[in-house]
Short mmCIF file of C-alpha atoms in Angstrom, two decimals:
data_model
loop_
_atom_site.label_atom_id
_atom_site.label_comp_id
_atom_site.label_asym_id
_atom_site.label_seq_id
_atom_site.Cartn_x
_atom_site.Cartn_y
_atom_site.Cartn_z
CA ASP A 1 -27.39 20.89 -37.14
CA VAL A 2 -30.10 20.76 -39.73
CA LYS A 3 -31.84 17.49 -39.76
CA VAL A 4 -33.97 16.05 -42.52
CA THR A 5 -35.55 12.78 -41.52
CA GLN A 6 -37.18 10.31 -43.85
CA SER A 7 -39.56 7.90 -42.22
CA SER A 8 -38.15 4.69 -43.70
CA ARG A 9 -34.72 3.61 -44.92
CA TYR A 10 -35.99 0.54 -46.76
CA LEU A 11 -39.47 -0.24 -47.99
CA VAL A 12 -40.94 -3.13 -49.96
CA LYS A 13 -44.39 -2.67 -51.45
CA ARG A 14 -46.61 -4.57 -53.85
CA THR A 15 -47.67 -3.37 -57.28
CA GLY A 16 -50.83 -1.31 -57.06
CA GLU A 17 -50.39 -0.31 -53.42
CA LYS A 18 -50.65 3.31 -52.36
CA VAL A 19 -47.32 4.29 -50.82
CA PHE A 20 -46.52 7.21 -48.54
CA LEU A 21 -42.99 8.49 -48.05
CA GLU A 22 -42.68 10.99 -45.24
CA CYS A 23 -40.06 13.66 -44.73
CA VAL A 24 -39.62 16.03 -41.81
CA GLN A 25 -37.13 18.88 -41.41
CA ASP A 26 -36.37 20.74 -38.21
CA MET A 27 -34.87 24.03 -39.43
CA ASP A 28 -37.93 25.98 -40.50
CA HIS A 29 -36.92 25.85 -44.17
CA GLU A 30 -39.40 27.19 -46.68
CA ASN A 31 -38.44 24.89 -49.52
CA MET A 32 -38.64 21.13 -49.69
CA PHE A 33 -37.92 18.71 -52.51
CA TRP A 34 -38.40 15.11 -53.52
CA TYR A 35 -35.89 13.45 -55.85
CA ARG A 36 -35.45 9.98 -57.14
CA GLN A 37 -32.04 8.58 -57.87
CA ASP A 38 -31.36 5.80 -60.32
CA PRO A 39 -28.02 4.44 -61.57
CA GLY A 40 -26.81 6.35 -64.60
CA LEU A 41 -29.62 8.91 -64.38
CA GLY A 42 -28.45 10.99 -61.45
CA LEU A 43 -30.94 12.91 -59.32
CA ARG A 44 -34.26 13.74 -60.89
CA LEU A 45 -36.68 16.18 -59.31
CA ILE A 46 -40.18 14.83 -58.77
CA TYR A 47 -41.90 17.67 -56.91
CA PHE A 48 -40.96 20.62 -54.78
CA SER A 49 -42.78 22.93 -52.42
CA TYR A 50 -41.92 26.51 -51.52
CA ASP A 51 -44.59 27.02 -48.89
CA VAL A 52 -47.27 25.21 -46.95
CA LYS A 53 -49.93 23.82 -49.30
CA MET A 54 -47.91 24.98 -52.31
CA LYS A 55 -46.37 22.51 -54.72
CA GLU A 56 -44.75 22.55 -58.10
CA LYS A 57 -44.07 19.73 -60.52
CA GLY A 58 -40.50 18.84 -61.13
CA ASP A 59 -39.10 16.96 -64.08
CA ILE A 60 -40.79 13.58 -63.52
CA PRO A 61 -44.07 14.06 -61.61
CA GLU A 62 -46.08 11.35 -63.39
CA GLY A 63 -47.34 8.70 -61.02
CA TYR A 64 -46.60 10.79 -57.93
CA SER A 65 -48.35 13.38 -55.82
CA VAL A 66 -47.27 15.35 -52.76
CA SER A 67 -48.72 16.92 -49.68
CA ARG A 68 -47.46 19.73 -47.50
CA GLU A 69 -49.91 20.51 -44.75
CA LYS A 70 -47.27 21.74 -42.28
CA LYS A 71 -44.08 23.63 -42.98
CA GLU A 72 -41.82 20.93 -41.58
CA ARG A 73 -43.40 17.95 -43.34
CA PHE A 74 -43.43 17.03 -47.02
CA SER A 75 -44.97 13.75 -48.11
CA LEU A 76 -44.54 11.91 -51.39
CA ILE A 77 -47.39 9.66 -52.48
CA LEU A 78 -47.26 6.92 -55.04
CA GLU A 79 -50.91 6.56 -55.97
CA SER A 80 -50.55 3.06 -57.39
CA ALA A 81 -47.05 1.73 -57.08
CA SER A 82 -45.47 0.13 -60.13
CA THR A 83 -42.22 -1.77 -60.55
CA ASN A 84 -40.67 1.10 -62.50
CA GLN A 85 -40.93 3.19 -59.36
CA THR A 86 -38.40 0.99 -57.63
CA SER A 87 -35.71 3.51 -56.76
CA MET A 88 -33.89 5.50 -54.11
CA TYR A 89 -35.99 8.47 -52.98
CA LEU A 90 -34.31 11.50 -51.46
CA CYS A 91 -35.97 14.34 -49.61
CA ALA A 92 -34.25 17.70 -49.16
CA SER A 93 -34.95 21.10 -47.68
CA SER A 94 -33.38 24.51 -48.18
CA LEU A 95 -33.54 28.10 -47.11
CA TRP A 96 -34.50 30.74 -49.65
CA ASP A 97 -31.98 33.54 -50.18
CA GLY A 98 -34.22 36.48 -51.01
CA ASP A 99 -31.28 38.78 -51.81
CA ARG A 100 -29.99 36.49 -54.52
CA GLY A 101 -33.34 35.05 -55.55
CA THR A 102 -32.25 31.47 -55.13
CA ASP A 103 -31.86 28.62 -52.66
CA THR A 104 -28.91 28.25 -50.37
CA GLU A 105 -27.60 24.73 -49.90
CA ALA A 106 -29.95 21.76 -49.81
CA PHE A 107 -29.93 19.44 -46.83
CA PHE A 108 -30.77 15.85 -47.62
CA GLY A 109 -32.37 13.05 -45.69
CA GLN A 110 -30.86 9.58 -45.52
CA GLY A 111 -32.95 8.32 -48.40
CA THR A 112 -35.61 5.65 -48.75
CA ARG A 113 -34.81 2.67 -50.91
CA LEU A 114 -38.17 1.56 -52.26
CA THR A 115 -38.68 -1.79 -53.94
CA VAL A 116 -41.97 -2.48 -55.68
CA VAL A 117 -42.65 -6.16 -56.33
CA ALA B 1 -30.40 27.05 -69.66
CA GLN B 2 -27.89 26.27 -66.99
CA SER B 3 -26.28 22.86 -66.96
CA VAL B 4 -23.57 21.14 -64.96
CA THR B 5 -21.06 18.74 -66.46
CA GLN B 6 -18.91 16.38 -64.46
CA LEU B 7 -16.12 14.88 -66.52
CA GLY B 8 -15.58 11.24 -65.74
CA SER B 9 -18.30 9.11 -64.22
CA HIS B 10 -15.63 6.97 -62.54
CA VAL B 11 -12.27 8.07 -61.21
CA SER B 12 -9.68 5.84 -59.54
CA VAL B 13 -6.77 7.07 -57.49
CA SER B 14 -4.23 5.40 -55.26
CA GLU B 15 -4.33 6.00 -51.55
CA GLY B 16 -2.23 9.08 -50.81
CA ALA B 17 -2.53 10.46 -54.34
CA LEU B 18 -4.12 13.70 -55.41
CA VAL B 19 -7.87 13.65 -55.95
CA LEU B 20 -9.20 15.85 -58.77
CA LEU B 21 -12.88 15.76 -59.70
CA ARG B 22 -13.96 18.06 -62.49
CA CYS B 23 -17.06 20.19 -62.74
CA ASN B 24 -18.05 22.80 -65.32
CA TYR B 25 -21.16 24.92 -65.39
CA SER B 26 -22.57 26.10 -68.65
CA SER B 27 -23.26 29.76 -68.73
CA SER B 28 -23.83 32.66 -66.40
CA VAL B 29 -22.25 32.53 -62.98
CA PRO B 30 -24.73 30.81 -60.67
CA PRO B 31 -25.41 32.34 -57.26
CA TYR B 32 -24.12 29.25 -55.49
CA LEU B 33 -22.04 26.25 -56.49
CA PHE B 34 -21.88 23.13 -54.37
CA TRP B 35 -20.09 19.84 -54.02
CA TYR B 36 -21.90 16.99 -52.30
CA VAL B 37 -20.70 13.53 -51.30
CA GLN B 38 -22.85 10.42 -51.13
CA TYR B 39 -21.76 7.23 -49.38
CA PRO B 40 -23.51 3.97 -50.28
CA ASN B 41 -27.17 3.90 -49.29
CA GLN B 42 -26.98 7.36 -47.77
CA GLY B 43 -28.28 10.79 -48.64
CA LEU B 44 -26.13 13.59 -50.00
CA GLN B 45 -23.92 15.51 -47.62
CA LEU B 46 -22.61 18.99 -48.36
CA LEU B 47 -18.83 19.11 -48.77
CA LEU B 48 -18.49 22.78 -49.59
CA LYS B 49 -20.18 25.70 -51.29
CA TYR B 50 -19.10 28.74 -53.28
CA THR B 51 -20.90 31.96 -52.50
CA SER B 52 -18.68 34.48 -54.36
CA ALA B 53 -16.92 35.52 -51.16
CA ALA B 54 -13.69 33.73 -52.12
CA THR B 55 -12.65 31.76 -55.18
CA LEU B 56 -10.91 29.04 -53.17
CA VAL B 57 -13.36 27.28 -50.92
CA LYS B 58 -12.38 24.87 -48.19
CA GLY B 59 -14.74 22.13 -47.14
CA ILE B 60 -14.95 19.19 -44.84
CA ASN B 61 -12.66 16.14 -44.85
CA GLY B 62 -9.75 18.07 -46.39
CA PHE B 63 -11.49 18.87 -49.68
CA GLU B 64 -11.34 22.19 -51.42
CA ALA B 65 -12.59 23.64 -54.68
CA GLU B 66 -11.53 26.57 -56.80
CA PHE B 67 -13.98 28.70 -58.74
CA LYS B 68 -12.58 29.86 -62.08
CA LYS B 69 -14.92 32.13 -63.95
CA SER B 70 -12.78 32.22 -67.09
CA GLU B 71 -12.99 28.43 -67.33
CA THR B 72 -16.55 28.12 -65.97
CA SER B 73 -15.14 25.48 -63.65
CA PHE B 74 -15.42 24.47 -60.03
CA HIS B 75 -13.12 21.48 -59.66
CA LEU B 76 -12.84 19.57 -56.41
CA THR B 77 -9.44 18.54 -55.05
CA LYS B 78 -7.88 16.80 -52.10
CA PRO B 79 -4.09 16.54 -51.76
CA SER B 80 -4.01 12.99 -50.42
CA ALA B 81 -6.75 10.42 -50.93
CA HIS B 82 -7.88 8.22 -48.09
CA MET B 83 -9.75 4.95 -48.36
CA SER B 84 -12.71 6.58 -46.64
CA ASP B 85 -13.04 9.06 -49.54
CA ALA B 86 -14.47 6.34 -51.76
CA ALA B 87 -17.97 7.60 -52.56
CA GLU B 88 -19.97 9.35 -55.25
CA TYR B 89 -19.50 13.09 -55.65
CA PHE B 90 -22.00 15.51 -57.11
CA CYS B 91 -21.47 19.04 -58.31
CA ALA B 92 -24.54 21.29 -58.25
CA VAL B 93 -25.62 24.87 -58.79
CA SER B 94 -28.54 26.75 -57.35
CA GLY B 95 -31.25 27.97 -59.65
CA THR B 96 -31.08 31.37 -61.30
CA SER B 97 -33.75 33.90 -62.21
CA GLY B 98 -35.84 33.17 -59.18
CA THR B 99 -36.22 29.46 -59.83
CA TYR B 100 -36.30 26.93 -57.05
CA LYS B 101 -34.55 24.11 -58.80
CA TYR B 102 -31.04 22.93 -58.27
CA ILE B 103 -29.08 21.64 -61.23
CA PHE B 104 -27.02 18.56 -60.40
CA GLY B 105 -24.25 16.94 -62.34
CA THR B 106 -24.53 13.24 -63.03
CA GLY B 107 -21.98 12.34 -60.39
CA THR B 108 -18.46 10.94 -60.25
CA ARG B 109 -17.77 7.73 -58.42
CA LEU B 110 -14.38 7.86 -56.73
CA LYS B 111 -12.53 4.64 -56.11
CA VAL B 112 -9.45 4.65 -53.85
CA LEU B 113 -6.94 1.89 -54.42
CA ALA B 114 -4.80 0.53 -51.62
#
């Protein structure tokens, strides 16, 4: 079974703190993603990575950065946490289907509910 | 650009009744179509996926979905709802033209009434 593990289920941080959300996958997937999920807004892509040290901005990258030093690990960094970053954060990984030029299914972690006070 | 529409942000059914959750994609047939389920304070779990091998796809927990190209639809059904089916359901497609992004619908919250 593919496993995507996020380091924390619940996190409370203060405004202005630097926050690290860690994600590890154990299936040698090339692609990894960070989403945030807010009521009424669905899933929004923050960043994704298709290879070690490679990253691409998603739809809402402002206020975030990422790091992928090893294939299995993808970290999301909130440089200076703000209250509007209070949200559910979901990490996912997927295998690239080279024949079809697209991803197969995404496997999600359990999510990190971040509260910034 | 591809988009995914889920009709009905909230659906209520009685226990034992048919579950029908609607999903339409916008344009060209995507390589993959997916249904995911999310229980409260959990991540998304794959229910089933369409890969063009068969138009009727069976998934976990008794769910199935039928791909209809003429209707650009991929509706999710279950013959008899169970209380444990109460959750949020997301339809999604994989990116086309070599893109890495998934396109998700906005989700449908299913409520099962006793």
